[in-house]
Short mmCIF file of C-alpha atoms and ligand atoms in Angstrom, two decimals:
data_model
loop_
_atom_site.label_atom_id
_atom_site.label_comp_id
_atom_site.label_asym_id
_atom_site.label_seq_id
_atom_site.Cartn_x
_atom_site.Cartn_y
_atom_site.Cartn_z
CA MET I 88 52.97 -12.57 6.74
CA ALA I 89 55.67 -10.55 8.39
CA GLU I 90 59.35 -10.92 8.82
CA LEU I 91 60.23 -10.05 12.38
CA SER I 92 63.46 -10.81 14.16
CA SER I 93 64.75 -11.99 10.74
CA ARG I 94 62.57 -15.11 10.87
CA LEU I 95 59.63 -15.87 8.65
CA HIS I 96 56.31 -16.14 10.48
CA LEU I 97 52.68 -16.66 9.50
CA LEU I 98 50.79 -14.13 11.60
CA GLY I 99 47.94 -13.18 9.30
CA ILE I 100 46.73 -13.08 5.70
CA GLU I 101 46.33 -9.30 5.64
CA GLY I 102 49.04 -7.85 3.42
CA MET I 103 49.77 -11.15 1.66
CA SER I 104 49.55 -11.17 -2.12
CA ARG I 105 48.53 -13.94 -4.50
CA LYS I 106 52.22 -14.70 -4.89
CA ASP I 107 52.68 -15.13 -1.14
CA ILE I 108 49.60 -17.36 -0.83
CA LEU I 109 50.05 -19.77 -3.76
CA PRO I 110 53.22 -21.55 -2.52
CA TYR I 111 51.34 -22.74 0.57
CA LEU I 112 48.48 -24.10 -1.56
CA ASP I 113 50.82 -25.79 -4.05
CA LEU I 114 52.88 -27.44 -1.34
CA ALA I 115 49.71 -28.55 0.45
CA GLU I 116 48.38 -30.24 -2.72
CA ASN I 117 51.39 -32.54 -2.51
CA TYR I 118 50.79 -33.25 1.13
CA VAL I 119 47.16 -34.23 0.48
CA LEU I 120 48.38 -36.93 -1.90
CA LEU I 121 51.23 -38.06 0.34
CA SER I 122 48.96 -38.21 3.40
CA ARG I 123 46.40 -40.25 1.49
CA SER I 124 49.05 -42.72 0.38
CA ARG I 125 50.50 -42.79 3.92
CA SER I 126 53.90 -41.76 2.62
CA SER I 127 54.62 -38.44 4.31
CA PRO I 128 58.25 -37.32 4.21
CA ARG I 129 59.20 -37.88 7.80
CA GLU I 130 62.68 -36.48 7.25
CA ALA I 131 61.43 -32.97 6.36
CA LEU I 132 61.33 -31.76 9.97
CA ARG I 133 63.39 -34.46 11.65
CA GLY I 134 65.20 -33.07 14.68
CA ARG I 135 62.95 -29.99 14.81
CA THR I 136 60.66 -29.18 17.71
CA VAL I 137 57.16 -27.83 17.19
CA VAL I 138 55.44 -26.39 20.27
CA ASN I 139 51.66 -26.00 20.21
CA LEU I 140 50.92 -23.24 22.72
CA PHE I 141 47.15 -22.99 23.15
CA PHE I 142 45.59 -20.44 25.49
CA GLU I 143 42.12 -21.13 24.08
CA ASP I 144 40.19 -24.33 23.45
CA SER I 145 40.68 -26.12 20.20
CA THR I 146 40.11 -29.58 18.79
CA ARG I 147 40.67 -29.48 15.06
CA THR I 148 43.37 -26.86 14.90
CA ARG I 149 45.54 -28.26 17.68
CA THR I 150 45.27 -31.89 16.60
CA SER I 151 45.89 -31.03 12.96
CA PHE I 152 49.05 -29.06 13.79
CA GLU I 153 50.14 -32.01 15.92
CA LEU I 154 49.50 -34.50 13.12
CA ALA I 155 51.14 -32.20 10.57
CA GLY I 156 54.30 -31.90 12.68
CA LYS I 157 54.44 -35.65 13.29
CA ARG I 158 53.87 -36.51 9.63
CA LEU I 159 56.93 -34.38 8.85
CA GLY I 160 59.00 -36.10 11.52
CA ALA I 161 59.17 -33.27 14.08
CA ASP I 162 58.97 -33.66 17.84
CA VAL I 163 55.67 -32.09 18.83
CA ILE I 164 54.92 -30.77 22.30
CA ASN I 165 51.46 -29.58 23.33
CA MET I 166 51.32 -26.90 25.99
CA THR I 167 47.82 -26.03 27.08
CA VAL I 168 46.96 -23.34 29.58
CA ALA I 169 45.38 -25.77 32.02
CA THR I 170 48.66 -27.63 32.57
CA SER I 171 51.25 -24.89 32.14
CA SER I 172 52.52 -22.28 34.55
CA VAL I 173 50.56 -19.62 32.68
CA ASN I 174 47.92 -20.50 35.27
CA LYS I 175 50.37 -19.57 37.99
CA GLY I 176 50.67 -16.06 36.61
CA GLU I 177 53.61 -16.45 34.24
CA THR I 178 53.47 -13.69 31.64
CA LEU I 179 53.42 -14.27 27.92
CA LEU I 180 56.98 -12.96 27.68
CA ASP I 181 58.31 -15.26 30.40
CA THR I 182 56.71 -18.10 28.48
CA ALA I 183 58.60 -16.88 25.40
CA ALA I 184 61.90 -16.91 27.30
CA THR I 185 61.21 -20.47 28.45
CA LEU I 186 60.48 -21.58 24.90
CA ASN I 187 63.71 -19.97 23.69
CA ALA I 188 65.66 -21.82 26.35
CA MET I 189 64.08 -25.07 25.17
CA ARG I 190 65.19 -24.27 21.60
CA CYS I 191 61.80 -24.64 20.02
CA ASP I 192 61.95 -24.28 16.21
CA LEU I 193 58.32 -23.66 15.34
CA LEU I 194 55.78 -22.16 17.70
CA VAL I 195 52.06 -22.48 17.00
CA VAL I 196 50.04 -20.06 19.13
CA ARG I 197 46.35 -19.63 19.84
CA HIS I 198 45.43 -16.78 22.17
CA GLY I 199 42.32 -14.84 23.15
CA GLN I 200 44.02 -11.49 22.58
CA SER I 201 44.49 -10.13 19.07
CA GLY I 202 48.18 -9.53 18.45
CA ALA I 203 49.55 -12.02 21.01
CA PRO I 204 51.26 -14.18 18.35
CA ALA I 205 52.84 -11.05 16.80
CA LEU I 206 54.17 -10.04 20.20
CA LEU I 207 55.64 -13.49 20.77
CA ALA I 208 57.20 -13.40 17.31
CA GLN I 209 59.31 -10.46 18.44
CA LYS I 210 60.55 -12.33 21.48
CA VAL I 211 61.16 -15.92 20.44
CA ASP I 212 63.79 -17.35 18.15
CA ALA I 213 61.24 -19.74 16.60
CA HIS I 214 59.04 -19.27 13.53
CA VAL I 215 55.61 -18.31 14.84
CA VAL I 216 52.32 -19.48 13.35
CA ASN I 217 49.13 -17.76 14.42
CA ALA I 218 46.53 -20.48 15.13
CA GLY I 219 43.83 -17.90 15.94
CA ASP I 220 44.19 -14.67 17.93
CA GLY I 221 41.05 -13.17 19.44
CA MET I 222 38.80 -11.74 16.77
CA HIS I 223 41.78 -10.86 14.56
CA GLU I 224 43.04 -13.62 12.22
CA HIS I 225 43.21 -17.36 11.71
CA PRO I 226 45.46 -17.63 8.65
CA THR I 227 45.75 -21.43 8.38
CA GLN I 228 41.95 -21.72 8.39
CA ALA I 229 41.70 -19.34 5.41
CA LEU I 230 44.44 -21.27 3.60
CA LEU I 231 42.72 -24.61 4.16
CA ASP I 232 39.40 -23.13 3.05
CA ALA I 233 41.10 -21.86 -0.12
CA LEU I 234 42.64 -25.27 -0.79
CA THR I 235 39.23 -26.94 -0.38
CA ILE I 236 37.60 -24.44 -2.78
CA LYS I 237 40.39 -24.72 -5.34
CA ARG I 238 40.20 -28.51 -5.40
CA HIS I 239 36.45 -28.36 -6.12
CA LEU I 240 36.09 -25.37 -8.41
CA ASN I 241 39.59 -25.20 -9.92
CA ARG I 242 39.96 -21.50 -9.21
CA LEU I 243 39.89 -18.87 -6.51
CA ASN I 244 39.05 -15.87 -8.66
CA GLY I 245 35.68 -14.64 -9.89
CA LEU I 246 33.71 -16.49 -7.21
CA THR I 247 30.87 -15.08 -5.13
CA VAL I 248 31.40 -16.16 -1.53
CA ALA I 249 28.69 -15.57 1.09
CA ILE I 250 30.23 -15.58 4.59
CA CYS I 251 27.23 -15.87 6.88
CA GLY I 252 26.42 -15.50 10.56
CA ASP I 253 28.54 -14.21 13.40
CA VAL I 254 30.99 -12.35 11.18
CA GLY I 255 31.82 -9.59 13.66
CA HIS I 256 33.41 -11.98 16.18
CA SER I 257 35.08 -14.17 13.58
CA ARG I 258 38.82 -14.33 12.93
CA VAL I 259 38.01 -16.98 10.31
CA ALA I 260 35.90 -14.44 8.42
CA ARG I 261 38.63 -11.77 8.58
CA SER I 262 41.34 -14.08 7.25
CA ASN I 263 39.03 -15.37 4.52
CA ILE I 264 38.09 -11.85 3.45
CA HIS I 265 41.78 -10.95 3.04
CA LEU I 266 42.63 -14.15 1.21
CA LEU I 267 39.67 -14.40 -1.15
CA THR I 268 39.76 -10.73 -2.12
CA ALA I 269 43.51 -11.00 -2.78
CA MET I 270 42.71 -13.89 -5.14
CA GLY I 271 40.01 -11.88 -6.95
CA SER I 272 36.70 -13.15 -5.55
CA GLN I 273 33.66 -11.20 -4.35
CA ILE I 274 32.71 -11.39 -0.70
CA ARG I 275 29.28 -10.92 0.81
CA LEU I 276 29.00 -10.67 4.58
CA VAL I 277 25.56 -11.85 5.60
CA GLY I 278 23.86 -11.63 8.99
CA PRO I 279 21.87 -9.44 11.36
CA PRO I 280 23.14 -5.86 11.95
CA THR I 281 24.13 -6.80 15.52
CA LEU I 282 26.55 -9.46 14.21
CA VAL I 283 27.47 -7.92 10.86
CA PRO I 284 27.66 -4.16 11.34
CA SER I 285 27.53 -2.13 8.13
CA VAL I 286 30.92 -0.58 8.98
CA MET I 287 32.45 -3.90 7.98
CA GLU I 288 32.16 -2.63 4.41
CA GLU I 289 35.15 -0.49 5.31
CA LEU I 290 37.25 -3.66 5.24
CA GLY I 291 37.14 -2.98 1.51
CA ASN I 292 35.78 -5.00 -1.40
CA VAL I 293 33.00 -6.59 0.63
CA MET I 294 29.25 -6.15 0.55
CA VAL I 295 27.21 -6.31 3.76
CA ILE I 296 23.76 -7.91 3.37
CA HIS I 297 21.31 -8.24 6.26
CA ASP I 298 18.78 -10.47 4.53
CA MET I 299 19.87 -14.11 4.42
CA ASP I 300 17.89 -15.11 1.30
CA GLU I 301 19.36 -12.21 -0.61
CA GLY I 302 22.84 -12.93 0.72
CA VAL I 303 22.84 -16.56 -0.37
CA ARG I 304 21.17 -16.02 -3.76
CA GLY I 305 23.45 -17.01 -6.65
CA ALA I 306 26.50 -17.64 -4.42
CA ASP I 307 29.17 -20.16 -5.46
CA ILE I 308 30.07 -20.80 -1.84
CA VAL I 309 28.06 -20.51 1.35
CA MET I 310 30.41 -20.36 4.31
CA MET I 311 28.59 -20.61 7.63
CA LEU I 312 30.14 -19.40 10.88
CA ARG I 313 29.59 -20.56 14.45
CA MET I 314 27.67 -18.35 16.84
CA GLN I 315 30.52 -17.37 19.18
CA LYS I 316 28.54 -17.21 22.40
CA GLU I 317 31.75 -16.94 24.43
CA ARG I 318 32.69 -13.63 22.76
CA MET I 319 29.18 -12.21 22.89
CA GLU I 320 27.53 -9.88 25.32
CA SER I 321 23.94 -10.98 25.86
CA GLY I 322 21.13 -9.74 23.67
CA LEU I 323 22.81 -9.69 20.26
CA VAL I 324 20.27 -12.21 18.97
CA PRO I 325 16.73 -12.79 20.32
CA SER I 326 16.93 -16.60 20.74
CA MET I 327 18.76 -19.40 18.97
CA ARG I 328 15.50 -20.73 17.52
CA GLU I 329 14.61 -17.30 16.17
CA TYR I 330 18.14 -16.94 14.79
CA PHE I 331 17.87 -20.20 12.87
CA ARG I 332 14.57 -19.07 11.35
CA PHE I 333 16.06 -15.85 10.00
CA TYR I 334 19.72 -16.73 9.42
CA GLY I 335 20.13 -20.51 9.56
CA LEU I 336 21.14 -22.39 6.42
CA ASP I 337 18.43 -24.91 5.60
CA ARG I 338 17.59 -26.77 2.37
CA ARG I 339 15.22 -24.09 1.09
CA ARG I 340 17.81 -21.34 1.45
CA LEU I 341 20.59 -23.43 -0.02
CA ARG I 342 18.48 -23.86 -3.18
CA LEU I 343 18.76 -20.09 -3.69
CA ALA I 344 22.53 -20.40 -4.13
CA LYS I 345 24.10 -21.69 -7.38
CA GLU I 346 23.36 -25.28 -8.22
CA ASN I 347 26.04 -27.38 -6.50
CA ALA I 348 27.24 -24.42 -4.42
CA LEU I 349 29.71 -25.58 -1.78
CA VAL I 350 28.64 -25.49 1.87
CA MET I 351 31.50 -24.77 4.28
CA HIS I 352 31.89 -24.38 8.05
CA PRO I 353 35.16 -24.12 10.02
CA GLY I 354 33.68 -26.07 12.96
CA PRO I 355 32.74 -26.57 15.65
CA MET I 356 29.15 -26.44 14.35
CA ASN I 357 26.04 -25.57 16.29
CA ARG I 358 23.62 -27.80 14.40
CA GLY I 359 20.15 -26.30 14.32
CA VAL I 360 21.49 -22.82 15.18
CA GLU I 361 23.48 -21.61 12.15
CA ILE I 362 23.14 -24.72 9.98
CA ALA I 363 20.54 -27.49 9.62
CA SER I 364 21.92 -30.95 10.29
CA ASP I 365 20.80 -32.35 6.93
CA VAL I 366 22.58 -29.50 5.09
CA ALA I 367 25.78 -30.05 7.09
CA ASP I 368 25.72 -33.72 6.09
CA SER I 369 24.54 -33.23 2.50
CA ALA I 370 26.44 -33.96 -0.70
CA GLN I 371 27.07 -30.22 -1.14
CA SER I 372 28.85 -29.99 2.20
CA VAL I 373 32.67 -30.04 2.16
CA ILE I 374 32.96 -29.63 5.92
CA GLN I 375 34.80 -32.92 6.53
CA GLU I 376 37.09 -32.25 3.61
CA GLN I 377 38.01 -28.92 5.20
CA VAL I 378 39.32 -30.91 8.16
CA GLU I 379 41.44 -33.13 5.90
CA MET I 380 42.81 -30.09 4.06
CA GLY I 381 43.66 -28.61 7.45
CA VAL I 382 46.33 -31.24 8.05
CA ALA I 383 47.84 -30.76 4.58
CA ILE I 384 47.90 -26.97 4.90
CA ARG I 385 49.55 -27.13 8.30
CA MET I 386 52.19 -29.49 6.93
CA ALA I 387 52.81 -26.99 4.13
CA VAL I 388 53.04 -24.07 6.56
CA LEU I 389 55.46 -25.79 8.95
CA ASP I 390 57.57 -27.01 6.03
CA HIS I 391 57.59 -23.66 4.21
CA LEU I 392 58.63 -21.74 7.32
CA ALA I 393 61.35 -24.25 8.21
CA ARG I 394 62.69 -24.21 4.64
CA SER I 395 62.83 -20.41 4.61
CA GLU I 396 65.96 -20.64 6.77
CA HIS I 397 67.90 -22.05 3.84
CA THR I 398 66.86 -19.41 1.30
CA PRO I 399 68.47 -16.01 1.84
C1 NCD L 490 37.40 -21.46 14.54
C2 NCD L 490 38.21 -20.66 15.53
O1 NCD L 490 38.66 -21.17 16.55
O2 NCD L 490 38.38 -19.50 15.25
N1 NCD L 490 37.47 -22.85 14.67
C3 NCD L 490 38.52 -23.53 14.14
O3 NCD L 490 39.66 -23.14 14.20
N2 NCD L 490 38.22 -24.68 13.51
C4 NCD L 490 36.01 -21.02 14.45
C5 NCD L 490 35.17 -21.06 15.70
O4 NCD L 490 35.64 -21.24 16.80
O5 NCD L 490 33.96 -20.88 15.53
#
C-alpha cells in the first residue's frame, strides 16, 4: 500500500504489515454476513463513482468489484479496452486526465504492464486499486484468499502453504507470498524449473520445490495456479497431458497433504491441466467460497479507501 498524491491506494501487498492487512479482513468479515443477509449498507458509498478500467480480460474480478461497488451504493462504470478510446491510441495518461475530468472517486485498474496502476495513481485524483498488473501483484486476490483461509482454519500464522504450478507468471502467487509471509506462514513454491525458477527463493522466506509429491506433502493448503498460456513463450512445458501427470493435483497427490487440507484456485481453472475435476469439486475445495469472499473483500477495500479521506 502506498500513499501517493496524498490519497490512499491499494497497489500491492509488498511492504504491508500485519497491521495494514488486518483491517481489510475484519471489515470484510462484516460484509460477508451483510451480503448473506442481503442487507448491505447502500449508503456507504452513495454519491461516489467507481470506475472499473480493465485492459485485460476478467470475469470474477471485474464482476466482483462491480457488485461490491453497487452493494455499497456507488455508481459503477465499466470501461473495457474493447469499447474505449484506448483502442484508438489514447495513452494511459490521457485516460487518467479523462477520468479526473469525470470526477471518479475510486479507480479499479487491471493492466498487462506491471506498474501501470502505480503510474495512474500519480496522475488521477481517485483512490486507485490494483486489480492485477502484469506478473506483478493482485492484492485483492491475496486478501480474499487470506479471508477464506482464516474463516476455515482460524489463523494465518504457522501454516504451510504450497503454491503450485505456473508461479513465475503469477501475480496471484506474488501477492500471496507477501501476505502469507507477513502473517507468519511458510510458503513452498512448487512446479517445474521452467515455471518456478530456483531464483524465486530470493523473494525471501520461501522454499522452491520441483517435485510435486514432495511439495504437497504435509501442507495445510494446496493453492493451484492456472497455466498462463498467454504469458508463456512456447516450450516451457512438454504437453498439457504430460504436465498434469507430473504437476497436476489429483486425489492421490492431495492425500499426501494434511488431512482436510484446503484446495484453492484463483480461477479461471484449466480442469485436467493443473487440477483434476473431481478435486476441484471435492469437499476439500474452497474454490467457490473464494469467489464469495472476493465480493466481501472488494467491498472492504472500496469502503476502507473511501473512509480514509475522513481520517487525517
Ligand atoms: C487471476 C489473474 O487474473 O491474475 N485470476 C483472477 O483474478 N481470478 C489468475 C489467472 O488469471 O490465472
